[in-house]
Amino acid sequence: MKIIAVEEHFTTKESTVHFRPPIPVVSTKKTAKMATCKGESLDHIEARLKDMDDAGIERHLLSLGPSVEQYEASLGTSIARAVNERVIEVVKKYPKRFAGLATIASQDPESAADELERVVKLGLKGAMIKSHVNGEYLDEKKYWVIFERAAKLGVPIYLHPKEPSPGMIQPYLKYPQLTGAMWGYGAETGLHAMRLICSGLFDKYPELKIILGHLGEAIPFWLWRIDAKGNIDNLAKKPSEYFRDNFYVTTSGMFWHPAIQLVHSALGVDRILFAVDYPMESSEYAVQCIKTLHVSETDRKKIFYRNAEAVFKL
Amino acid sequence: MKIIAVEEHFTTKESTVHFRPPIPVVSTKKTAKMATCKGESLDHIEARLKDMDDAGIERHLLSLGPSVEQYEASLGTSIARAVNERVIEVVKKYPKRFAGLATIASQDPESAADELERVVKLGLKGAMIKSHVNGEYLDEKKYWVIFERAAKLGVPIYLHPKEPSPGMIQPYLKYPQLTGAMWGYGAETGLHAMRLICSGLFDKYPELKIILGHLGEAIPFWLWRIDAKGNIDNLAKKPSEYFRDNFYVTTSGMFWHPAIQLVHSALGVDRILFAVDYPMESSEYAVQCIKTLHVSETDRKKIFYRNAEAVFKL
């Protein structure tokens, strides 16, 4: 069966030379694994293709691993442009094996929107943003120009985790693991998505599509409860309705049937896209998880590639 | 069928006269409903009994609504003692209709442990703690005396939400609803439970039982991922194993089949207890939700009362 994976990260020299982890890196097995994955760098595309072939994955939707929001705006913008050029080049060379998401420096919203438009016209399929922008969230009006442009272009924004923002990280720090994939990434990104919903963004841009990894950062678990305490005064619809209408979720980092079944029940199969989170997770394990999921073959095709083709216009 | 509900709140004059909401109260339908629920006060026990009868609920496990952790320690302790006396009196008068959880002022941990022991010997079935203690979490060693005593007495601690602690609340404040039931309560209490797990508390007290409302504050959704980034160095077991071994979850405020089915798949039926969150939620709706859940009648009995009888020794 055709398999497209939509949250597959890479690095380039431009993206890593300036990069410093925002908080001390926690020693885990995965960090060790990361350091040894040759295919992560776009300089070793053959190694990545082999990893994909080994797992039976036909196509990666590429996105940058390190974030760029933390740099001074002009540096972030120039890294983003250089990274995007590299991705466009790779996609041109291997059009059946790769597609790409833009890197944009959201700290300069106008310029980020312009870069998004520029590279979408060159074939990229949307953009990935790494959650908060130096502690600010994208529901702040100054960032809406990015969403306006995405809606106009008909491309989605993939809202990806990073460590919790400075205004919320304090109680996570005692156990550094809690700042990352174990808990903080989801807490940060789930809250971010809830802020987008509460802001009225989706009343302004009803066609806007947001992608969340990790099966929706727990919002599907809470989907009933986010409506249960009454309406938000300024919104036209119930909070859960925006989630159902404007959001898609991917399986990145959540290869576990009970949670996938919840999302299937809560949102329907058309909202679930396959993703691995290469090179942080095992592609083989991820593929096997969906192959053994108790769904119809029609639904399995939707998860493995049809939904990705529709949402990203592949 | 017998129905026991285990997170059913009350107020007494002693508990409300000093109480001020820690952040501005958000106007919602539920807040309005709260104000009109006569049965909430222990002074109107007949009104509560009527509400229970109307919903077919045989027994409430009573717990105080307002928190006491925010007071100066001696005031908190004296309110807790007065509240516990009232509950003991009610339970004595209606032994088939009520049981009770202790209120303890965790800001004075030694005295809280002593109060727990005192009232458990008078018939109460455990204690409820309202998450952080003025910004501190219960994994700090000074609070372990409470858990040590609970383990010794063989009674559970119900860790109940309140608004996020000062160290994490900043990004929630722009949309005040996010500080409460819509998002912040779960974010606060889920993190709190994760801190307990990371601290090694359950290696020290392997028999300790923690109860979480709201189907486990999203930890069941993340149960696979909390293990996925490697072990925590100081712990004997995987994080998920502590959750499976030391935690029980209740249905309070989460009357929605997809999330209940997830918890059923993830933890097994023996870990799910029925709760309403009276008077914040509709008892009728809650009962109906479990009556229509697709489980065996044996499992339904466990959820409705047998698990509660076992865990709280009713």
XYZ file of C-alpha atoms in Angstrom:
628
model
C 0.000 0.000 0.000
C 1.175 3.523 -0.748
C 2.400 5.314 2.374
C 2.988 9.032 2.742
C 4.447 10.321 6.015
C 3.813 13.986 6.746
C 5.965 15.063 9.697
C 9.436 14.000 8.640
C 12.233 16.242 9.742
C 15.571 17.162 8.297
C 18.493 19.395 9.044
C 20.745 21.432 6.793
C 24.013 23.118 7.638
C 22.312 26.514 7.551
C 19.742 25.370 10.122
C 22.131 23.827 12.638
C 25.175 26.087 12.668
C 23.437 28.721 14.796
C 21.153 26.387 16.732
C 21.422 26.040 20.507
C 18.903 23.975 22.500
C 16.735 26.405 24.477
C 16.950 24.324 27.645
C 19.529 21.730 28.713
C 19.110 18.636 26.575
C 17.788 15.674 28.502
C 19.753 12.510 28.015
C 17.467 9.825 26.634
C 17.856 6.922 24.299
C 16.172 8.915 21.545
C 18.621 11.777 21.751
C 21.390 9.261 21.246
C 19.524 7.781 18.306
C 19.030 11.204 16.740
C 22.731 11.878 16.709
C 23.369 8.738 14.719
C 20.722 9.114 12.026
C 22.622 9.936 8.874
C 19.454 10.368 6.811
C 18.392 13.335 8.885
C 20.672 15.680 6.955
C 19.582 16.710 3.488
C 23.224 16.164 2.531
C 22.606 12.412 2.855
C 19.424 11.979 0.892
C 20.319 8.434 -0.179
C 20.483 7.360 3.475
C 17.016 8.817 4.019
C 15.676 7.080 0.927
C 17.023 3.789 2.247
C 15.316 4.360 5.616
C 12.083 5.084 3.757
C 12.423 1.997 1.577
C 13.177 -0.186 4.584
C 9.915 0.913 6.187
C 7.890 0.830 2.973
C 7.301 4.580 2.976
C 6.950 6.053 -0.485
C 7.048 9.721 0.319
C 8.139 12.109 3.037
C 6.591 15.494 3.514
C 9.773 17.237 4.638
C 9.965 19.816 7.400
C 12.898 21.403 9.178
C 13.849 19.913 12.559
C 15.472 22.826 14.417
C 13.294 25.886 14.992
C 14.122 29.344 13.590
C 11.798 31.547 15.666
C 14.392 32.222 18.347
C 16.821 34.121 16.119
C 16.969 37.814 15.441
C 14.418 38.318 12.647
C 16.760 38.893 9.717
C 18.890 35.860 10.608
C 15.784 33.695 11.020
C 14.447 34.901 7.693
C 17.689 34.215 5.875
C 17.991 30.703 7.366
C 14.392 30.003 6.375
C 15.009 31.080 2.777
C 18.168 28.985 2.502
C 16.421 25.951 3.976
C 13.465 26.343 1.642
C 15.780 26.493 -1.379
C 17.322 23.194 -0.340
C 13.924 21.524 0.064
C 12.705 22.803 -3.282
C 15.832 21.382 -4.880
C 15.322 17.959 -3.266
C 11.658 17.846 -4.275
C 12.586 18.784 -7.843
C 15.132 15.974 -7.947
C 12.855 13.312 -6.396
C 9.291 14.460 -7.108
C 7.716 11.069 -6.301
C 9.605 10.574 -3.038
C 9.382 14.008 -1.429
C 7.215 17.022 -0.914
C 7.989 19.867 1.464
C 6.653 22.247 4.040
C 8.068 25.765 4.205
C 10.177 27.054 7.051
C 9.154 30.591 7.949
C 10.504 33.018 10.523
C 7.297 33.960 12.312
C 9.057 36.599 14.422
C 8.727 38.790 11.322
C 5.125 37.977 10.388
C 4.861 40.009 7.148
C 8.067 38.610 5.798
C 7.062 35.089 6.897
C 3.799 35.415 4.967
C 5.691 36.625 1.894
C 8.142 33.732 2.136
C 5.248 31.299 2.450
C 3.673 32.687 -0.709
C 6.962 32.674 -2.586
C 7.755 29.029 -1.864
C 4.210 27.718 -2.255
C 4.373 29.126 -5.787
C 7.570 27.076 -6.157
C 5.808 23.891 -5.058
C 5.917 23.662 -1.246
C 2.685 22.507 0.355
C 2.238 24.643 3.460
C 4.382 25.670 6.415
C 5.420 24.290 9.767
C 5.622 26.596 12.787
C 7.247 25.478 16.028
C 4.623 26.710 18.505
C 5.361 29.845 20.527
C 7.456 32.671 19.094
C 9.768 33.618 21.952
C 6.873 33.240 24.380
C 4.211 34.798 22.162
C 1.383 32.780 20.686
C 0.097 32.993 17.142
C -3.375 34.084 18.216
C -1.870 37.548 18.728
C -3.221 39.687 15.916
C 0.172 40.577 14.520
C 0.634 36.962 13.414
C -2.677 36.687 11.594
C -1.107 37.848 8.341
C 0.516 34.400 8.164
C -2.820 32.634 8.522
C -4.487 35.037 6.104
C -1.878 34.186 3.472
C -2.139 30.435 4.131
C -5.913 30.610 3.768
C -5.592 32.631 0.554
C -3.109 30.124 -0.861
C -5.188 27.171 0.324
C -2.306 25.561 2.222
C -2.233 24.275 5.811
C -0.086 25.349 8.744
C 1.431 22.515 10.756
C 1.697 23.641 14.379
C 4.566 21.635 15.838
C 5.613 21.346 19.492
C 8.541 22.782 21.248
C 9.298 23.192 24.938
C 6.700 25.149 26.967
C 6.884 28.937 26.752
C 8.671 30.871 29.525
C 5.305 31.860 31.051
C 4.398 28.266 31.783
C 7.603 26.251 32.019
C 8.510 26.775 35.677
C 6.703 23.755 37.193
C 8.052 21.486 34.423
C 11.709 22.183 35.167
C 12.191 20.046 38.262
C 12.027 16.947 36.038
C 13.650 17.949 32.737
C 11.954 15.085 30.863
C 8.632 16.769 31.534
C 9.616 19.747 29.386
C 9.842 17.545 26.288
C 8.054 14.752 24.469
C 6.992 13.089 27.697
C 4.641 15.923 28.661
C 5.595 19.537 27.934
C 5.503 19.414 24.134
C 1.883 18.336 24.180
C 0.922 20.743 26.961
C 2.482 23.642 25.064
C 1.011 22.852 21.672
C -2.414 21.839 22.913
C -2.733 25.137 24.756
C -1.505 26.981 21.680
C -4.188 25.368 19.520
C -6.841 26.176 22.141
C -5.737 29.807 22.079
C -6.149 29.861 18.294
C -9.687 28.505 18.742
C -10.585 31.031 21.451
C -9.226 33.968 19.448
C -11.825 33.907 16.692
C -9.169 33.144 14.060
C -11.371 30.533 12.431
C -14.365 32.838 12.206
C -12.139 35.239 10.291
C -10.575 32.520 8.087
C -13.087 29.665 7.973
C -11.127 27.801 5.286
C -7.884 27.792 7.288
C -6.463 24.339 7.963
C -4.225 23.608 10.964
C -2.363 20.318 11.324
C -1.424 19.004 14.756
C 0.891 16.071 15.373
C 0.655 13.567 18.237
C -2.979 12.789 17.469
C -4.041 16.353 18.172
C -2.052 17.086 21.349
C -4.821 15.661 23.584
C -7.556 17.982 22.308
C -9.489 14.953 20.970
C -9.463 13.483 24.497
C -10.986 16.708 25.841
C -13.274 17.378 22.874
C -16.512 17.056 24.812
C -15.278 18.939 27.857
C -14.002 21.979 25.939
C -17.648 22.723 25.133
C -19.105 21.735 28.460
C -18.624 24.966 30.337
C -20.612 27.163 27.998
C -19.863 29.123 24.889
C -17.053 31.600 24.430
C -18.782 34.941 24.004
C -16.956 36.152 20.922
C -17.147 32.932 18.916
C -19.730 31.945 16.310
C -19.434 28.218 16.996
C -18.645 25.840 19.837
C -14.927 25.243 20.483
C -15.165 21.601 19.398
C -16.723 22.639 16.096
C -13.614 24.600 15.146
C -11.516 21.613 16.020
C -13.646 19.358 13.841
C -13.812 21.853 10.960
C -10.349 23.419 10.862
C -7.947 20.840 12.281
C -6.314 17.636 11.081
C -4.222 15.392 13.280
C -1.292 13.133 12.507
C -0.012 9.978 14.152
C 3.508 11.313 14.794
C 4.943 9.896 18.000
C 1.657 8.217 18.984
C 1.752 4.683 17.644
C -0.747 3.223 20.042
C -4.131 1.849 19.088
C -6.271 3.040 22.021
C -5.441 6.684 21.342
C -5.817 6.288 17.571
C -9.204 4.642 18.067
C -10.290 7.564 20.244
C -9.354 10.015 17.509
C -11.113 7.842 14.946
C -14.299 7.894 17.042
C -14.025 11.548 17.934
C -13.063 13.125 14.610
C -13.658 10.526 11.922
C -11.069 8.923 9.677
C -10.868 11.816 7.219
C -9.008 13.895 9.799
C -6.186 11.414 10.545
C -2.907 11.506 8.595
C 0.021 9.169 8.901
C 3.276 10.630 10.214
C 6.353 9.157 11.867
C 8.424 12.085 13.202
C 11.577 10.876 11.488
C 14.269 10.555 12.770
C 12.964 10.720 16.344
C 10.722 7.655 15.997
C 10.950 4.285 14.294
C 9.408 4.319 10.817
C 8.937 0.538 10.893
C 7.080 0.653 14.204
C 4.855 3.470 12.969
C 3.943 1.655 9.753
C 3.262 -1.574 11.626
C 0.977 0.261 14.042
C -1.304 1.455 11.253
C -1.089 -1.837 9.362
C -2.465 -3.634 12.427
C -5.088 -1.020 13.325
C -8.643 -2.401 13.427
C -10.163 -0.297 10.657
C -11.483 -1.037 7.198
C -8.991 -1.147 4.339
C -10.643 1.985 2.967
C -9.945 3.817 6.210
C -6.403 2.480 6.314
C -5.773 3.939 2.841
C -7.102 7.276 3.989
C -4.755 7.317 6.968
C -1.738 6.075 5.018
C -1.994 8.420 2.028
C -5.365 9.587 0.721
C -5.963 12.180 3.417
C -2.435 13.520 2.950
C -2.984 13.799 -0.800
C -6.196 15.731 -0.220
C -5.024 18.053 2.549
C -1.606 18.887 1.085
C -2.714 18.652 -2.573
C -0.003 16.124 -3.367
C -28.575 -0.833 39.480
C -26.763 0.525 42.498
C -24.889 3.735 41.728
C -22.185 5.322 43.856
C -20.767 8.683 42.757
C -17.339 9.529 44.130
C -16.558 13.196 43.408
C -19.575 14.986 44.797
C -18.916 18.357 46.309
C -20.475 20.306 49.109
C -20.003 23.556 50.918
C -20.421 24.487 54.539
C -20.519 27.933 56.076
C -17.045 27.419 57.538
C -15.653 26.663 54.100
C -17.166 29.559 52.206
C -17.021 32.503 54.590
C -13.311 33.080 53.955
C -13.212 31.859 50.369
C -12.291 34.181 47.509
C -11.820 32.896 43.969
C -8.096 33.003 43.202
C -8.671 34.498 39.748
C -11.647 36.447 38.379
C -14.607 34.113 37.996
C -15.503 33.482 34.386
C -19.144 33.945 33.568
C -20.519 30.695 32.186
C -23.816 28.901 32.307
C -22.407 26.492 34.858
C -21.418 29.242 37.261
C -25.009 30.430 37.160
C -26.219 26.892 37.750
C -23.899 26.445 40.709
C -25.335 29.443 42.456
C -28.799 27.954 42.287
C -28.042 24.439 43.528
C -29.543 24.276 46.996
C -28.287 20.760 47.605
C -24.676 21.874 47.453
C -24.768 23.098 51.043
C -24.665 20.491 53.774
C -27.326 22.602 55.453
C -29.775 21.378 52.806
C -29.152 17.671 52.826
C -32.754 16.877 51.868
C -32.334 18.853 48.626
C -29.201 16.844 47.841
C -30.965 13.573 48.593
C -33.749 14.580 46.201
C -31.192 15.355 43.467
C -29.608 11.961 44.067
C -32.965 10.186 43.982
C -33.966 11.984 40.794
C -30.822 10.661 39.100
C -30.980 7.202 40.656
C -27.790 7.693 42.647
C -27.739 5.739 45.887
C -24.654 7.201 47.484
C -22.390 10.243 47.289
C -18.792 10.157 48.369
C -18.713 13.708 49.718
C -15.812 16.117 49.280
C -15.465 19.814 49.985
C -15.896 22.162 47.006
C -13.814 25.221 47.940
C -10.117 24.649 48.530
C -8.383 25.320 51.855
C -4.709 25.293 50.813
C -4.580 29.018 50.182
C -5.178 30.079 53.779
C -2.674 30.722 56.501
C -1.979 27.240 57.897
C -3.818 27.486 61.195
C -6.948 28.887 59.532
C -6.826 26.176 56.862
C -6.422 23.502 59.510
C -9.303 24.776 61.598
C -11.622 25.009 58.575
C -10.633 21.474 57.571
C -11.427 20.124 61.036
C -14.793 21.874 61.154
C -15.693 20.635 57.680
C -14.690 17.081 58.548
C -16.885 17.154 61.652
C -19.856 18.124 59.516
C -19.219 15.327 57.028
C -18.802 12.733 59.776
C -22.116 13.872 61.229
C -23.898 13.563 57.868
C -22.433 10.121 57.215
C -23.495 8.983 60.673
C -27.043 10.179 60.046
C -27.344 8.667 56.528
C -24.854 5.788 56.424
C -26.369 4.209 53.316
C -26.519 7.443 51.339
C -23.195 9.056 52.096
C -19.542 8.439 52.687
C -16.905 11.137 52.904
C -13.408 12.202 51.954
C -11.396 14.257 54.403
C -10.468 17.874 53.857
C -6.865 18.488 54.896
C -4.777 21.644 54.935
C -1.721 20.440 53.027
C 0.151 23.679 53.681
C 0.891 22.172 57.101
C 1.804 18.645 55.995
C 2.334 17.053 59.438
C -0.910 18.398 60.766
C -2.694 17.387 57.536
C -1.433 13.816 57.944
C -2.614 13.789 61.560
C -6.030 15.101 60.589
C -6.287 12.444 57.892
C -5.533 9.734 60.427
C -7.954 11.172 62.962
C -10.917 11.296 60.588
C -10.204 8.007 58.838
C -10.492 6.423 62.281
C -13.877 8.166 62.515
C -15.018 6.659 59.221
C -13.863 8.888 56.359
C -12.488 7.055 53.345
C -9.464 9.051 52.185
C -8.736 12.690 51.400
C -9.125 15.095 48.548
C -6.362 17.602 47.792
C -6.893 20.470 45.364
C -3.682 20.203 43.338
C -0.922 22.732 43.972
C -0.350 24.225 47.419
C 0.215 27.912 46.728
C 2.305 27.003 43.705
C 4.090 24.034 45.264
C 3.480 20.476 44.142
C 3.028 17.465 46.373
C 6.084 15.684 44.981
C 8.172 18.020 47.168
C 9.480 15.843 49.963
C 7.906 17.881 52.741
C 4.450 16.697 51.588
C 5.311 12.996 51.547
C 4.234 12.605 55.163
C 0.660 12.901 53.863
C 1.158 10.087 51.361
C 3.014 7.990 53.926
C 0.044 8.258 56.268
C -2.479 7.521 53.509
C -0.503 4.423 52.517
C -0.277 3.297 56.140
C -4.018 3.775 56.605
C -4.775 2.130 53.252
C -6.858 5.045 51.976
C -6.567 6.878 48.634
C -5.799 10.513 47.929
C -8.070 12.155 45.361
C -6.010 14.763 43.483
C -8.552 17.322 42.293
C -7.987 20.201 39.843
C -7.772 23.844 40.459
C -6.497 26.704 38.304
C -2.902 26.365 37.042
C -0.153 27.327 39.475
C 1.418 30.810 39.243
C 4.489 29.368 37.487
C 2.436 28.192 34.525
C -0.701 30.295 34.354
C 0.551 33.260 32.319
C -0.302 31.995 28.797
C -3.748 30.869 29.971
C -4.860 34.288 31.160
C -5.632 35.946 27.840
C -8.734 33.732 27.584
C -9.985 33.305 31.147
C -12.011 30.206 30.226
C -8.741 28.436 29.521
C -7.740 28.693 33.176
C -10.682 26.520 34.214
C -12.553 23.375 33.260
C -12.109 24.027 29.550
C -8.351 23.467 29.661
C -6.317 24.680 32.652
C -7.739 22.366 35.307
C -6.667 19.319 33.341
C -3.293 20.807 32.382
C -2.547 21.614 36.009
C -3.632 18.314 37.486
C -2.157 16.137 34.741
C 1.225 17.787 35.222
C 0.881 17.395 38.983
C 0.257 13.655 38.628
C 3.211 13.345 36.254
C 5.420 15.059 38.815
C 4.294 12.544 41.431
C 5.267 9.740 39.053
C 8.671 11.260 38.241
C 9.500 11.871 41.893
C 9.799 8.228 42.908
C 6.878 8.562 45.338
C 5.419 5.243 44.198
C 8.688 3.384 44.637
C 8.692 4.569 48.236
C 4.974 3.821 48.809
C 4.036 1.106 46.312
C 0.609 0.592 47.894
C -0.377 4.256 47.583
C -3.543 4.899 45.592
C -4.170 8.194 43.791
C -7.554 9.029 42.285
C -7.830 11.436 39.366
C -11.084 12.851 38.037
C -11.838 13.709 34.405
C -10.819 10.259 33.217
C -7.270 10.753 34.401
C -6.583 14.323 33.251
C -5.437 13.142 29.787
C -2.677 10.857 31.078
C -4.491 7.818 29.585
C -4.364 9.541 26.165
C -0.581 9.962 26.514
C 0.037 6.614 28.251
C 2.189 5.184 25.474
C 4.110 8.387 24.820
C 5.088 9.003 28.451
C 7.278 5.904 28.145
C 8.489 6.503 24.617
C 11.431 8.760 25.336
C 13.303 6.390 27.585
C 13.270 5.638 31.262
C 13.561 8.147 34.067
C 16.892 7.404 35.721
C 15.759 7.316 39.327
C 12.635 5.195 38.824
C 12.288 1.428 39.206
C 9.508 1.128 36.630
C 8.282 2.806 33.446
C 6.117 5.900 33.986
C 3.038 4.171 32.552
C 3.447 1.303 34.995
C 3.005 3.633 37.950
C -0.092 5.025 36.330
C -1.519 1.536 35.821
C -0.537 0.344 39.302
C -1.173 3.357 41.549
C -3.906 5.405 39.886
C -7.654 5.169 39.465
C -9.695 7.513 37.310
C -13.244 8.755 37.619
C -15.755 9.923 35.036
C -16.328 13.345 36.631
C -17.036 15.971 33.981
C -16.236 13.606 31.085
C -19.500 12.020 30.048
C -18.451 11.113 26.557
C -18.088 7.606 25.216
C -14.987 7.972 22.994
C -12.855 9.130 25.925
C -14.326 6.527 28.294
C -13.643 3.789 25.739
C -10.033 4.951 25.478
C -9.623 4.685 29.239
C -11.316 1.289 29.201
C -8.856 0.077 26.542
C -5.855 1.717 28.151
C -6.343 0.894 31.839
C -9.004 -1.779 32.033
C -12.411 -1.506 33.659
C -11.169 -2.074 37.210
C -9.606 1.395 37.221
C -12.720 3.400 36.267
C -15.060 4.811 38.914
C -18.292 6.674 38.378
C -18.376 10.323 39.462
C -20.533 13.288 38.523
C -18.857 16.396 40.003
C -22.066 17.524 41.685
C -23.267 20.270 41.531
C -21.162 21.383 38.539
C -22.485 18.701 36.213
C -25.833 17.044 35.556
C -26.253 13.837 37.549
C -28.902 12.584 35.117
C -26.651 13.115 32.114
C -23.757 11.386 33.845
C -25.841 8.347 34.789
C -27.304 8.112 31.305
C -23.831 8.204 29.779
C -22.713 5.118 31.698
C -26.048 3.363 31.211
C -25.606 3.636 27.436
C -21.896 2.788 27.361
C -21.071 -0.240 25.200
C -19.660 -2.514 27.883
C -20.779 -5.734 29.482
C -23.201 -5.501 32.397
C -20.423 -6.817 34.630
C -18.188 -3.933 33.600
C -21.034 -1.444 34.040
C -21.510 -2.629 37.630
C -17.815 -2.164 38.265
C -17.928 1.397 36.971
C -21.165 2.284 38.753
C -20.313 0.907 42.207
C -18.138 -2.166 42.609
C -14.830 -0.406 41.962
C -15.811 2.379 44.357
C -16.675 -0.164 47.034
C -13.299 -1.835 46.586
C -11.101 1.272 46.367
C -12.766 3.255 49.144
C -13.709 0.217 51.257
C -17.365 1.229 51.369
